XYZ file of N, CA and C in Angstrom:
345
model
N -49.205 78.236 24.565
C -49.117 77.121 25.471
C -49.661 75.880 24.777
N -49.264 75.120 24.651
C -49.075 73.815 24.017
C -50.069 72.634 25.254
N -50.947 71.693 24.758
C -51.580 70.962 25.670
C -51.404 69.547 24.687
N -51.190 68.647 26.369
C -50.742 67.464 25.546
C -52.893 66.219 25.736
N -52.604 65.715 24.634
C -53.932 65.622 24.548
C -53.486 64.107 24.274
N -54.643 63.044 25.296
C -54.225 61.659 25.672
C -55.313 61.201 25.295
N -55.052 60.288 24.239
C -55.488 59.164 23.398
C -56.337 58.170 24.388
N -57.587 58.164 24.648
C -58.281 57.177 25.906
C -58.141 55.925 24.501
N -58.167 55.882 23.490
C -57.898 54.419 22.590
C -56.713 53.429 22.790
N -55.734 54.503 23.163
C -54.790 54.064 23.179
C -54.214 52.389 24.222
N -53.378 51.630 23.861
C -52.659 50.754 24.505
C -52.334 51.085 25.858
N -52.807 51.689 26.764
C -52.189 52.251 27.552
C -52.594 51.516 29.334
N -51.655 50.697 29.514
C -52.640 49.727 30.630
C -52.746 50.821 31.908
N -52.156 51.884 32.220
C -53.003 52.961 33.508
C -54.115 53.383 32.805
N -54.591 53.058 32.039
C -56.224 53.260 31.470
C -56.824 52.824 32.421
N -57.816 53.197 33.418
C -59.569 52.611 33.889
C -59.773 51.724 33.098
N -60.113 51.068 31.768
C -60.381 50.428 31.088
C -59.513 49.391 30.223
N -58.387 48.990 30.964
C -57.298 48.834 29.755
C -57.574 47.027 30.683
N -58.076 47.150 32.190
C -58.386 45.681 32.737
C -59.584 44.929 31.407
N -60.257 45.452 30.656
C -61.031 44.979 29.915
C -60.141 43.910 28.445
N -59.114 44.771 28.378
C -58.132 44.235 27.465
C -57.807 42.613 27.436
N -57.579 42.691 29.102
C -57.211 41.201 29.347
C -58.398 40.131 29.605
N -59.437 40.551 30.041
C -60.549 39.830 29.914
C -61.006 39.540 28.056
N -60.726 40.368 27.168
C -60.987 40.127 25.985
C -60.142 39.033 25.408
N -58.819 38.963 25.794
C -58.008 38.548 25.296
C -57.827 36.496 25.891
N -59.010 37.433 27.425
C -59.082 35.710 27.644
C -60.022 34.999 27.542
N -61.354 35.724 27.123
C -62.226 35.255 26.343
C -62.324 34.795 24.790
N -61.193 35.264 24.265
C -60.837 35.081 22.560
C -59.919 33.550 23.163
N -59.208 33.374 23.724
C -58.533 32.188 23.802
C -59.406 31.378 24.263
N -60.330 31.249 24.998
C -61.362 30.655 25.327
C -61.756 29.859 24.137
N -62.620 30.468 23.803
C -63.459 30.802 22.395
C -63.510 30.480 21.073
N -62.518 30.866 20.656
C -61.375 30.945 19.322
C -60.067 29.684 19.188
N -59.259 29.611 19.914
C -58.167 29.044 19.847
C -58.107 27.998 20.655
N -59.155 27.459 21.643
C -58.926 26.506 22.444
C -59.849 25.133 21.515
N -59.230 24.870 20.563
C -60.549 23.606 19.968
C -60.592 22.168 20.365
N -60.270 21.943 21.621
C -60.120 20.760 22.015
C -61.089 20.158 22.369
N -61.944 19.327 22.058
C -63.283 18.737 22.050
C -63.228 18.579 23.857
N -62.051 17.880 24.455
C -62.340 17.745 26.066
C -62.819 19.284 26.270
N -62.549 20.067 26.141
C -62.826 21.182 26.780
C -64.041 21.609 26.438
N -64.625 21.524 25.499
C -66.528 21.759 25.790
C -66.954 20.616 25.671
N -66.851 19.143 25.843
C -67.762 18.561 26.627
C -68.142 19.131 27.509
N -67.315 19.903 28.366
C -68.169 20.501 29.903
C -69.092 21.269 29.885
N -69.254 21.892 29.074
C -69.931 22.616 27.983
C -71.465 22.170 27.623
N -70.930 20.794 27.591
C -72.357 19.934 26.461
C -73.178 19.628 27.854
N -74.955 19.454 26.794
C -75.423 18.667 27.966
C -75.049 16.750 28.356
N -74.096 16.689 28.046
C -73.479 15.361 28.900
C -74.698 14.477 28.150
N -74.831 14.076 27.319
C -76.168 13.067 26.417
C -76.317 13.721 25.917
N -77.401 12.645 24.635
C -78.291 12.899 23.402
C -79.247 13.656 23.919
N -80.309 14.422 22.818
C -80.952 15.342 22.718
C -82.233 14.649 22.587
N -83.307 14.875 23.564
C -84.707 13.807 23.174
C -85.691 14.136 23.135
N -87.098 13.912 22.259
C -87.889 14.804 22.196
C -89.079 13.904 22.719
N -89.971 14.133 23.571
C -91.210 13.065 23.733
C -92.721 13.999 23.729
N -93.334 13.578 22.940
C -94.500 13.802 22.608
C -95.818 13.049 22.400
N -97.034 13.755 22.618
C -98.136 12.731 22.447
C -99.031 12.761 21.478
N -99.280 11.291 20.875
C -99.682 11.273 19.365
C -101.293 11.019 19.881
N -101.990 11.326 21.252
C -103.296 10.797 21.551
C -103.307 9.348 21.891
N -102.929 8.101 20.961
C -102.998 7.073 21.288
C -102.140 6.291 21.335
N -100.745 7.605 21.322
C -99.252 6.760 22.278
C -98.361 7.891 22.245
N -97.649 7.477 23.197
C -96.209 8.703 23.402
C -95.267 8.349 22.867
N -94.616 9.267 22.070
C -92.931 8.895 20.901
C -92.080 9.843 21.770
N -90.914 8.660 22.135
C -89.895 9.756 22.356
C -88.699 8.998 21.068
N -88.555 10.340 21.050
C -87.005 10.420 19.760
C -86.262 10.858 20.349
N -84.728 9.932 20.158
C -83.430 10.220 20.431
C -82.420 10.281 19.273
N -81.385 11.599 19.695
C -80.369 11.631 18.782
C -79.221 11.040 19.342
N -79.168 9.419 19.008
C -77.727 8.610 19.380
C -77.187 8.088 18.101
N -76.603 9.605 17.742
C -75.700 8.653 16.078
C -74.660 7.896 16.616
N -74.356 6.942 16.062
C -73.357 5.860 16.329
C -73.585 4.937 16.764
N -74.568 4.611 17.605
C -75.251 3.617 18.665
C -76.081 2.968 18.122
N -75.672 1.372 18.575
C -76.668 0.392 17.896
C -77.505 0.187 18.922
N -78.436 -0.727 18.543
C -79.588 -1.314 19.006
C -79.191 -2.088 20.953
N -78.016 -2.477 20.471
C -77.690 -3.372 21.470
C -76.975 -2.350 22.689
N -76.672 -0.858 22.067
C -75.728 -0.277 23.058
C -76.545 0.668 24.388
N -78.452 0.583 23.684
C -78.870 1.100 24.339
C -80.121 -0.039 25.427
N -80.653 0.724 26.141
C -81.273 -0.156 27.437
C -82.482 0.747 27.528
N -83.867 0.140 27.854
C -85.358 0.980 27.746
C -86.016 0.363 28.834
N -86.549 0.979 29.561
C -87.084 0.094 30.528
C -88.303 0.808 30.854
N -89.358 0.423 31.090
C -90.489 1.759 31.506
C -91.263 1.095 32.400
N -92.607 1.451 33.629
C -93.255 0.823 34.164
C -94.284 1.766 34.141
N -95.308 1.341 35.010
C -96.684 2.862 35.211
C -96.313 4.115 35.432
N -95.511 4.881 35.543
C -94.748 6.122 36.257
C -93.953 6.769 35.134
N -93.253 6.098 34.709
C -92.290 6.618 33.599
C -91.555 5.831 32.656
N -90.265 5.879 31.718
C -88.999 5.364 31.401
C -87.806 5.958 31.648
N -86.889 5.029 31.307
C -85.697 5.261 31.438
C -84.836 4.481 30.123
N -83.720 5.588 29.918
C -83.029 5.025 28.467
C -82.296 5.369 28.724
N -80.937 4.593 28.602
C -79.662 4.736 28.896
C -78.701 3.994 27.554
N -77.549 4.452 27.725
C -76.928 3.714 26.518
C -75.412 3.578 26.925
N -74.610 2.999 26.789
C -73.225 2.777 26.416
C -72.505 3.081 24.991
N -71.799 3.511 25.094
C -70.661 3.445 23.737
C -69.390 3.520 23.918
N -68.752 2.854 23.334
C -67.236 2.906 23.918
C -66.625 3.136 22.575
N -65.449 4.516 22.450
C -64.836 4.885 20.770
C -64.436 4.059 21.169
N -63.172 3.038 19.895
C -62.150 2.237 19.687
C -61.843 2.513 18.979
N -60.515 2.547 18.401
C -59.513 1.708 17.090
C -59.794 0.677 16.680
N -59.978 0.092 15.405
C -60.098 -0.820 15.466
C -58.405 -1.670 15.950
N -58.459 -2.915 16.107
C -57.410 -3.740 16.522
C -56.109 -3.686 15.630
N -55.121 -3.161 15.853
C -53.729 -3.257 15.447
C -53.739 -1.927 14.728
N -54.934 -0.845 15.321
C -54.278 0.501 14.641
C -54.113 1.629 16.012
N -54.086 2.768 15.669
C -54.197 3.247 16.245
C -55.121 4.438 16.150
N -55.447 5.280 17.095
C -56.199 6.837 16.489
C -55.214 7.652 16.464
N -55.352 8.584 15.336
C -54.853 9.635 15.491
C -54.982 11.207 15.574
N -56.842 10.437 15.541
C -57.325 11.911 15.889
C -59.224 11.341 15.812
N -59.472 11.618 17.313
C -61.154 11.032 17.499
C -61.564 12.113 18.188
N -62.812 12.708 17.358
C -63.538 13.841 17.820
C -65.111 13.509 18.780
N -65.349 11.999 18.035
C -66.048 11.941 19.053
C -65.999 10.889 20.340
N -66.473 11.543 21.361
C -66.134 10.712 22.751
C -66.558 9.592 23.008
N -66.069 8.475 24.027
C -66.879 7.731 24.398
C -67.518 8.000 26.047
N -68.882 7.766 25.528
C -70.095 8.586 26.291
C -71.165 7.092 26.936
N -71.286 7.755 27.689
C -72.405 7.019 28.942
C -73.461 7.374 29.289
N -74.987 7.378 29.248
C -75.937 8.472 29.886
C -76.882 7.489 30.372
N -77.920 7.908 31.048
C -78.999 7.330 31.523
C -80.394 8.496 31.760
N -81.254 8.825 30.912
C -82.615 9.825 31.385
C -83.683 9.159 32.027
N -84.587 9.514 32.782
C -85.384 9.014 32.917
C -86.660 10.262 32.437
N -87.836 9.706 32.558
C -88.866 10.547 31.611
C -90.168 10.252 32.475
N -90.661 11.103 33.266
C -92.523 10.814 33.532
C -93.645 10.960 32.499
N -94.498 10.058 32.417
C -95.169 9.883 31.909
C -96.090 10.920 32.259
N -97.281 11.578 31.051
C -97.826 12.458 31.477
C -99.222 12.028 32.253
């Protein structure tokens, strides 16, 4: 008597496990093949990265705003806290065009308590 003996590896979508297939397959497109910068901004924390610390006889905060000049950002602080916000707007320059800009134009505003 001959027994037929079934491959659980196998391709076989009446597998219990074969629903995992398609979750893999839509996590790899996710992941892997989707490289469109809009699509993980959502992703990002939406702003620069800032670090504030105390030197004893003043507080430094550091920001990472590559691209941003002096003029694009805004500081304002009173007894309580600050706040730093910035503008940037990508462009072309005039009479070209883009044909490929990875980075966005971005808007933020933090505010920070003082300790």
């Amino acid at each position: 008597m001959l027994t037929r003996w079934n491959n659980i590896f196998a391709q076989d979508q009446t597998h219990p496990l074969a629903v995992f297939d398609e979750w893999n397959r839509q996590l790899n497109q996710l992941f892997h093949e989707n490289r469109n910068p809009r699509v993980w901004k959502t992703f990002s924390t939406q702003g620069p990265a800032f670090r504030l610390y105390d030197e004893s006889d003043r507080l430094v905060l550091l920001a990472e705003v590559p691209g941003m000049t002096e003029e694009q950002l805004s500081l304002s602080a009173n007894a309580d806290g600050m706040t730093i916000s910035g503008n940037m707007e990508q462009q072309a320059p005039e009479g070209y065009t883009a044909q490929r800009q990875e980075r966005p134009s971005i808007s933020f505003s933090r505010s920070f308590n003082f300790p």
